Coordinates of C-alpha atoms (C1' of nucleotides) in Angstrom, one line a residue:
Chain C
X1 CA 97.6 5.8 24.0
X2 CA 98.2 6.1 20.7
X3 CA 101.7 4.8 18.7
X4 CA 102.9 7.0 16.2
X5 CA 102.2 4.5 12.9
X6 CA 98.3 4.6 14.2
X7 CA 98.0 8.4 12.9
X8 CA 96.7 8.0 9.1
X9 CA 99.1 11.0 7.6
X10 CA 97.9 13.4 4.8
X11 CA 99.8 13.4 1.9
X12 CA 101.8 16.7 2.9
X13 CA 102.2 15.3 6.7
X14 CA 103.8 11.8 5.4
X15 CA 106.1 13.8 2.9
X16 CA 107.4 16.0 5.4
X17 CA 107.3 13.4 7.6
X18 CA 109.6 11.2 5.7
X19 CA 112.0 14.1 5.0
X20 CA 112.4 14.6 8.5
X21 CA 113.1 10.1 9.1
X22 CA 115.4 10.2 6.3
X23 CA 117.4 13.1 7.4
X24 CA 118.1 11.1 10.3
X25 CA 118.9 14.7 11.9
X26 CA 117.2 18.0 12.0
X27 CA 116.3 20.0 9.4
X28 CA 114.9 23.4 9.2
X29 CA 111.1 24.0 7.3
X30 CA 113.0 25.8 4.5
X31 CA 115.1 22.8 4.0
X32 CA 112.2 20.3 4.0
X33 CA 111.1 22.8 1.7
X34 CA 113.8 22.4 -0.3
X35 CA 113.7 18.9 -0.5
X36 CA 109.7 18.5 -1.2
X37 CA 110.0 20.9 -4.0
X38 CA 110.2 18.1 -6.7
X39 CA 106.9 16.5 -5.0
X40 CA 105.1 20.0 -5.8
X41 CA 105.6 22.3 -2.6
X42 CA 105.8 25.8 -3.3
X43 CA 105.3 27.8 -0.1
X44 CA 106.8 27.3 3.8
X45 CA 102.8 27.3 5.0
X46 CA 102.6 23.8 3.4
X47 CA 105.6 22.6 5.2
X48 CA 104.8 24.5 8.6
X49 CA 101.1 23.2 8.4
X50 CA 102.2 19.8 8.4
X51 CA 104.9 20.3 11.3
X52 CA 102.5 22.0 13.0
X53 CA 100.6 18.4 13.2
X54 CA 103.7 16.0 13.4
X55 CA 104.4 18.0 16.2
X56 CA 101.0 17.5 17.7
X57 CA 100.9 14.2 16.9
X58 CA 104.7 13.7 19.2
X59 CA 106.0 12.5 16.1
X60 CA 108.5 15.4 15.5
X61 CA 110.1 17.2 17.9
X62 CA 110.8 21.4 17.5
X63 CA 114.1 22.1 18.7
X64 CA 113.8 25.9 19.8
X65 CA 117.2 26.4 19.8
X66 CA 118.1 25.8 16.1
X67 CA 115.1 26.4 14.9
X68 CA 114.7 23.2 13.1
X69 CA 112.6 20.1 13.6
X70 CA 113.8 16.5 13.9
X71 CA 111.8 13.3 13.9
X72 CA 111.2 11.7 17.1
X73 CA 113.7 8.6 17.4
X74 CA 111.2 6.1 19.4
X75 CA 110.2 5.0 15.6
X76 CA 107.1 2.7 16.5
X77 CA 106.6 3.5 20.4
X78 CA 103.3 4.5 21.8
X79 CA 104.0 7.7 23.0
X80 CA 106.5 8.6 25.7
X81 CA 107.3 11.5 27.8
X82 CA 109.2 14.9 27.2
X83 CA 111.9 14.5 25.4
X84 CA 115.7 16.6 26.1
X85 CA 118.0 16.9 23.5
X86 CA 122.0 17.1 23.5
X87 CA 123.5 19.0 20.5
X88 CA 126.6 19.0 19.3
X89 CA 127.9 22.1 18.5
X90 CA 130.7 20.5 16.3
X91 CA 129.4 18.0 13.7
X92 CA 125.8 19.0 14.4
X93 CA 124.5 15.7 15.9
X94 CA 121.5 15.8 17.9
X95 CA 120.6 12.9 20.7
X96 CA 117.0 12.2 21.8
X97 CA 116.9 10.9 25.5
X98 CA 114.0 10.9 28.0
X99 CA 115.1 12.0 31.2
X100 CA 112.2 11.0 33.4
X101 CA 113.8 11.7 36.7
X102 CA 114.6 15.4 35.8
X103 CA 111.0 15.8 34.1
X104 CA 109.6 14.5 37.2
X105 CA 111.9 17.1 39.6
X106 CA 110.5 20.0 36.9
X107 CA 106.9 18.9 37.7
X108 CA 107.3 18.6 41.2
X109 CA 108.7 22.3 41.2
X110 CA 105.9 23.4 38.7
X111 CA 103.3 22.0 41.3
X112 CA 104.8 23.1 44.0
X113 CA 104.3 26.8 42.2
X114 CA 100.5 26.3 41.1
X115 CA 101.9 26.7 37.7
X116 CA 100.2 24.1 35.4
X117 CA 102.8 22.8 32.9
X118 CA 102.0 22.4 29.6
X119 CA 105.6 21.5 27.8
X120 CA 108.7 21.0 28.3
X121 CA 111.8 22.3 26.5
X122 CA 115.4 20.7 27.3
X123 CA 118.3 21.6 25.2
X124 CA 122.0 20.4 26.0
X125 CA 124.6 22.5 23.4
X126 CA 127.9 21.2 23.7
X127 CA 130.3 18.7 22.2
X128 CA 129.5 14.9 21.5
X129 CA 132.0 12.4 22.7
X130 CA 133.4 11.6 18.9
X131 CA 134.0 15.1 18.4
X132 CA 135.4 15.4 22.0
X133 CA 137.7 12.6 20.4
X134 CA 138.8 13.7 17.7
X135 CA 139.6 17.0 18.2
Chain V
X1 CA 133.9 34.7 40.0
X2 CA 132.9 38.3 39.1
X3 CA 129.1 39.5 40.2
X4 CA 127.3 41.4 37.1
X5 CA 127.6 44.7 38.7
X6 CA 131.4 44.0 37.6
X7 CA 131.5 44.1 34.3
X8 CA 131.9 47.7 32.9
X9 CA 129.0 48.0 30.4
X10 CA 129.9 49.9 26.9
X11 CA 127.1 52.7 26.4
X12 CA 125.4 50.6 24.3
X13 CA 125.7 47.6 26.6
X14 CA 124.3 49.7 29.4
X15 CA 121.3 51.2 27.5
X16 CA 120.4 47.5 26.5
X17 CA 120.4 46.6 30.2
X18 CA 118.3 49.5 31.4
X19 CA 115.4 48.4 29.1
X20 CA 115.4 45.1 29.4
X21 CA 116.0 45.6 33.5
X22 CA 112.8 47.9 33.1
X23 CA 110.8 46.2 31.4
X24 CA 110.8 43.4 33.9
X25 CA 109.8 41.0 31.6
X26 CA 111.4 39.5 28.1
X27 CA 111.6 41.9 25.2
X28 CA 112.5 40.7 21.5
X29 CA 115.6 42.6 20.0
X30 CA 113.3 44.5 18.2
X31 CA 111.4 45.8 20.4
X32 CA 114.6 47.2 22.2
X33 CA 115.8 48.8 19.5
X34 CA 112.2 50.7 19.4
X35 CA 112.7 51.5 23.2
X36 CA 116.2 52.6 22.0
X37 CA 115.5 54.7 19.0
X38 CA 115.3 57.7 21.0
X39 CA 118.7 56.8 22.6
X40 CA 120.0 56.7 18.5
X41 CA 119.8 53.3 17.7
X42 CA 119.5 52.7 14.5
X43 CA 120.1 49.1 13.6
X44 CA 119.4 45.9 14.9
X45 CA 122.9 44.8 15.2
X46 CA 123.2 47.6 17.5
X47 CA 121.2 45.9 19.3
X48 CA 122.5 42.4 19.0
X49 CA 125.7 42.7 19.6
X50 CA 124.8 44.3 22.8
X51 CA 123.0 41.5 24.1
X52 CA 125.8 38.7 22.6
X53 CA 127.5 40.7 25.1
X54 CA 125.2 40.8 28.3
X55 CA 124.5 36.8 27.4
X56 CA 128.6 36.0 28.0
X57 CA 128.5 38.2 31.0
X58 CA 125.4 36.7 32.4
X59 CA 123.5 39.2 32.8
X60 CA 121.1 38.9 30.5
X61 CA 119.4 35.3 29.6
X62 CA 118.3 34.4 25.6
X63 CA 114.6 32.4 25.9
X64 CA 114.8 30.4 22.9
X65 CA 111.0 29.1 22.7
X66 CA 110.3 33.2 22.4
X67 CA 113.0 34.4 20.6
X68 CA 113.8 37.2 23.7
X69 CA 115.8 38.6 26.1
X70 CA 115.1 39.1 29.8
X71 CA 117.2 40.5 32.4
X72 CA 118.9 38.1 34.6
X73 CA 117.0 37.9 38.0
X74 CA 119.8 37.8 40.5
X75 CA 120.5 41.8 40.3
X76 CA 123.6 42.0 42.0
X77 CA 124.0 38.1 42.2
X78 CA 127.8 36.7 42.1
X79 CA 126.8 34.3 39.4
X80 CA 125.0 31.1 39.7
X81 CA 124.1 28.1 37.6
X82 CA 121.9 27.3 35.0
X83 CA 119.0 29.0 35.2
X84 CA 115.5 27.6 33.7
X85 CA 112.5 29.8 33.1
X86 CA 108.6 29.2 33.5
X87 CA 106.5 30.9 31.0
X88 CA 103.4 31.7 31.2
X89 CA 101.2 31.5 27.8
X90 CA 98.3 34.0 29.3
X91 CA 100.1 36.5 30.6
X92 CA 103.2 36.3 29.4
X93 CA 105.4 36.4 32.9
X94 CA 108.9 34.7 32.9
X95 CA 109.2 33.4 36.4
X96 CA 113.4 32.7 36.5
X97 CA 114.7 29.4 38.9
X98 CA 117.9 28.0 39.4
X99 CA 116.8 23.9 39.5
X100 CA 120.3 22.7 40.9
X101 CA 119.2 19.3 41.3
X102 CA 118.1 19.1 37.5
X103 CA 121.1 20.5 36.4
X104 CA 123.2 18.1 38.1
X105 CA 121.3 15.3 37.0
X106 CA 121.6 16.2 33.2
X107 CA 125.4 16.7 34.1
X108 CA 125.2 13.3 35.1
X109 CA 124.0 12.0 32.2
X110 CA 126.0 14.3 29.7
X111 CA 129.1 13.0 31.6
X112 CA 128.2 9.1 31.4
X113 CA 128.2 10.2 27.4
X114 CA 131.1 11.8 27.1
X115 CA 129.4 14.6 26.1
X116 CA 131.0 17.9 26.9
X117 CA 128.0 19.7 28.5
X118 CA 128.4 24.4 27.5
X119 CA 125.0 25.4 27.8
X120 CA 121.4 24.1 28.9
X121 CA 118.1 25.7 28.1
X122 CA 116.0 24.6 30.1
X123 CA 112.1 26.3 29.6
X124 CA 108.3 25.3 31.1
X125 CA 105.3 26.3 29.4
X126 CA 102.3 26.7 30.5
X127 CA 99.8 29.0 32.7
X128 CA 101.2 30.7 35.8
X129 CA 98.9 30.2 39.5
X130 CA 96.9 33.6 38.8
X131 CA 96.1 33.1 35.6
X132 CA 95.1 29.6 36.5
X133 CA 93.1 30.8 39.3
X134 CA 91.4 33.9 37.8
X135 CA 90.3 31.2 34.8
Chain K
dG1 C1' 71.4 19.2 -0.7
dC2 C1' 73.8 21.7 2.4
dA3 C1' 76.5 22.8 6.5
dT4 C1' 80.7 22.0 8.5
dC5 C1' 85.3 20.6 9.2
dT6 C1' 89.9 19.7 7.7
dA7 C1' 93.4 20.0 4.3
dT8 C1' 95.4 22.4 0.7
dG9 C1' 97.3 26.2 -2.5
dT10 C1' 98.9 30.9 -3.3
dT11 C1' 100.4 35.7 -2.7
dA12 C1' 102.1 38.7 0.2
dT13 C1' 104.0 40.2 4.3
dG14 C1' 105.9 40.3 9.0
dT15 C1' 109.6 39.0 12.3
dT16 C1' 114.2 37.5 13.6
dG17 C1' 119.1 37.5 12.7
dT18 C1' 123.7 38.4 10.0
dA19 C1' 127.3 39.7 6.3
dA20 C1' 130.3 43.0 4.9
dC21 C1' 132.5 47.1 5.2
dA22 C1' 134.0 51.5 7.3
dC23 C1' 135.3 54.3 11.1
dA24 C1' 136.5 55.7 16.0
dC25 C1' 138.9 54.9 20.1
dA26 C1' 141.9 52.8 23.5
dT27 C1' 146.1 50.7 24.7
dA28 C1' 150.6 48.2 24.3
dG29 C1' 155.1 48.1 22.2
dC30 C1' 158.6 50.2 19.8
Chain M
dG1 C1' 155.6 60.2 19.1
dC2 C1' 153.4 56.6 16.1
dT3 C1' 152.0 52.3 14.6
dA4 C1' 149.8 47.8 15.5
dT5 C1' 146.1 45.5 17.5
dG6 C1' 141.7 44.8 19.6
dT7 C1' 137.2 46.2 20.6
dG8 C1' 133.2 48.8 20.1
dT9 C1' 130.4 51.3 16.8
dG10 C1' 127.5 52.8 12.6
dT11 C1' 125.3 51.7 8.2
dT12 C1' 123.4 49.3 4.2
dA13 C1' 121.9 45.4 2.5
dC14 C1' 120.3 40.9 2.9
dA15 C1' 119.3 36.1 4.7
dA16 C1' 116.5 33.0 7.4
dC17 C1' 112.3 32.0 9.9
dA18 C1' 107.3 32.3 10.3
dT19 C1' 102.4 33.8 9.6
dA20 C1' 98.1 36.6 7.7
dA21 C1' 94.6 36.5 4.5
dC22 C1' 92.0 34.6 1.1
dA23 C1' 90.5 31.0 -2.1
dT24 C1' 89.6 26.1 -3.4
dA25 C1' 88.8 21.1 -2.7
dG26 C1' 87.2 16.9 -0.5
dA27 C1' 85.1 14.3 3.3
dT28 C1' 81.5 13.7 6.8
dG29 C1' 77.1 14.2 9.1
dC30 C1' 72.5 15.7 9.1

DNA sequence: GCATCTATGTTATGTTGTAACACACATAGC
DNA sequence: GCTATGTGTGTTACAACATAACATAGATGC
């Protein structure tokens, strides 16, 4: 399998790539817009064509419910399996975490259906322990 | 705990219902508010606030990796958990399941966080048995 | 050379969702 | 009664998210 520093980025894919690291969070495509405007980005189909290939690659990760994107925390791995997601609703923090147990209880249903699964989409919205804290 | 056929649906609320319980299958907000033009709708916040509603009652659930709204499966159910949802990417059927075991085990972990789990989305795609069978 | 594939750039457009404001109607308290 | 409050509604305008269609440029393989 391949690690995520083996796929030799275009120049679009390693600038929104390295929006989406520094962030250190999600952004949305208009905001990596935003940001790449200085490096000569004009239109969303630039940033959206490279997503589209980050996301392919597993090294960004879609979050359907905000409608953003957000690098892929396992910086160097080789690849891992679906990934969930808790969001805080608060201070807008989002977790990566790989819950293989319940992936594997989704796949058993799915098989158990003759459905063939394709992808996986876990989202937890709530509030993160800091913002449980302090408020 | 209240069952759906409890809540005492506005007219609008009511009409949003009806399509989405007709169509049987997800519709977007907009294509509602097509259906619903003949009913007078106008607006898509018409529309929208109808469903905000229906989603707090349960009755209806929001599929975020579609941008729709489907009916809730459990017609005259007395509420339930968490549901999750397999699509299917050739046909286009939402086949609605209520994975208890999942759920409890991202509970679990959202607990050992401290994170204070309100929602889950939980969505499969992929291609449903007769699409896989008929090729 | 030339076909082909991928990436890119650009304009315009399509789709999804809200802000802001005004009005109607019910109900609770005086 | 009549006022305050809350909720539902209608309307215009706009914001945010995403893609269609077409043109150009560079790399690779024959």
């Amino acid at each position: 399998m391949r690690t995520h520093a083996q796929h030799e980025l275009t120049k679009n894919q390693a600038l929104v790539y390295g929006s989406l690291s520094d962030a250190g969070g999600p952004l949305t495509a208009y905001a990596i817009l935003d940001l790449l405007r200085e490096n000569g980005f004009r239109a969303p189909l630039q940033v959206y064509r490279a997503l589209d290939k980050l996301v392919e690659f597993g090294m960004v990760h879609r979050l359907e419910s905000l409608n953003a994107f957000v690098a892929c925390s396992h910086k160097g791995c080789a690849g891992h399996g679906s990934a969930a997601f808790a969001i805080c609703e608060k201070c807008g923090d989002v977790r990566e975490f790989t819950p293989d147990d319940v992936v594997r209880l989704l796949k058993d249903w799915t098989e158990s259906q003759g459905f063939a699964l394709a992808r996986t989409t876990i989202e937890l919205r709530g509030t993160c322990k800091s913002c449980v804290a302090s408020g």
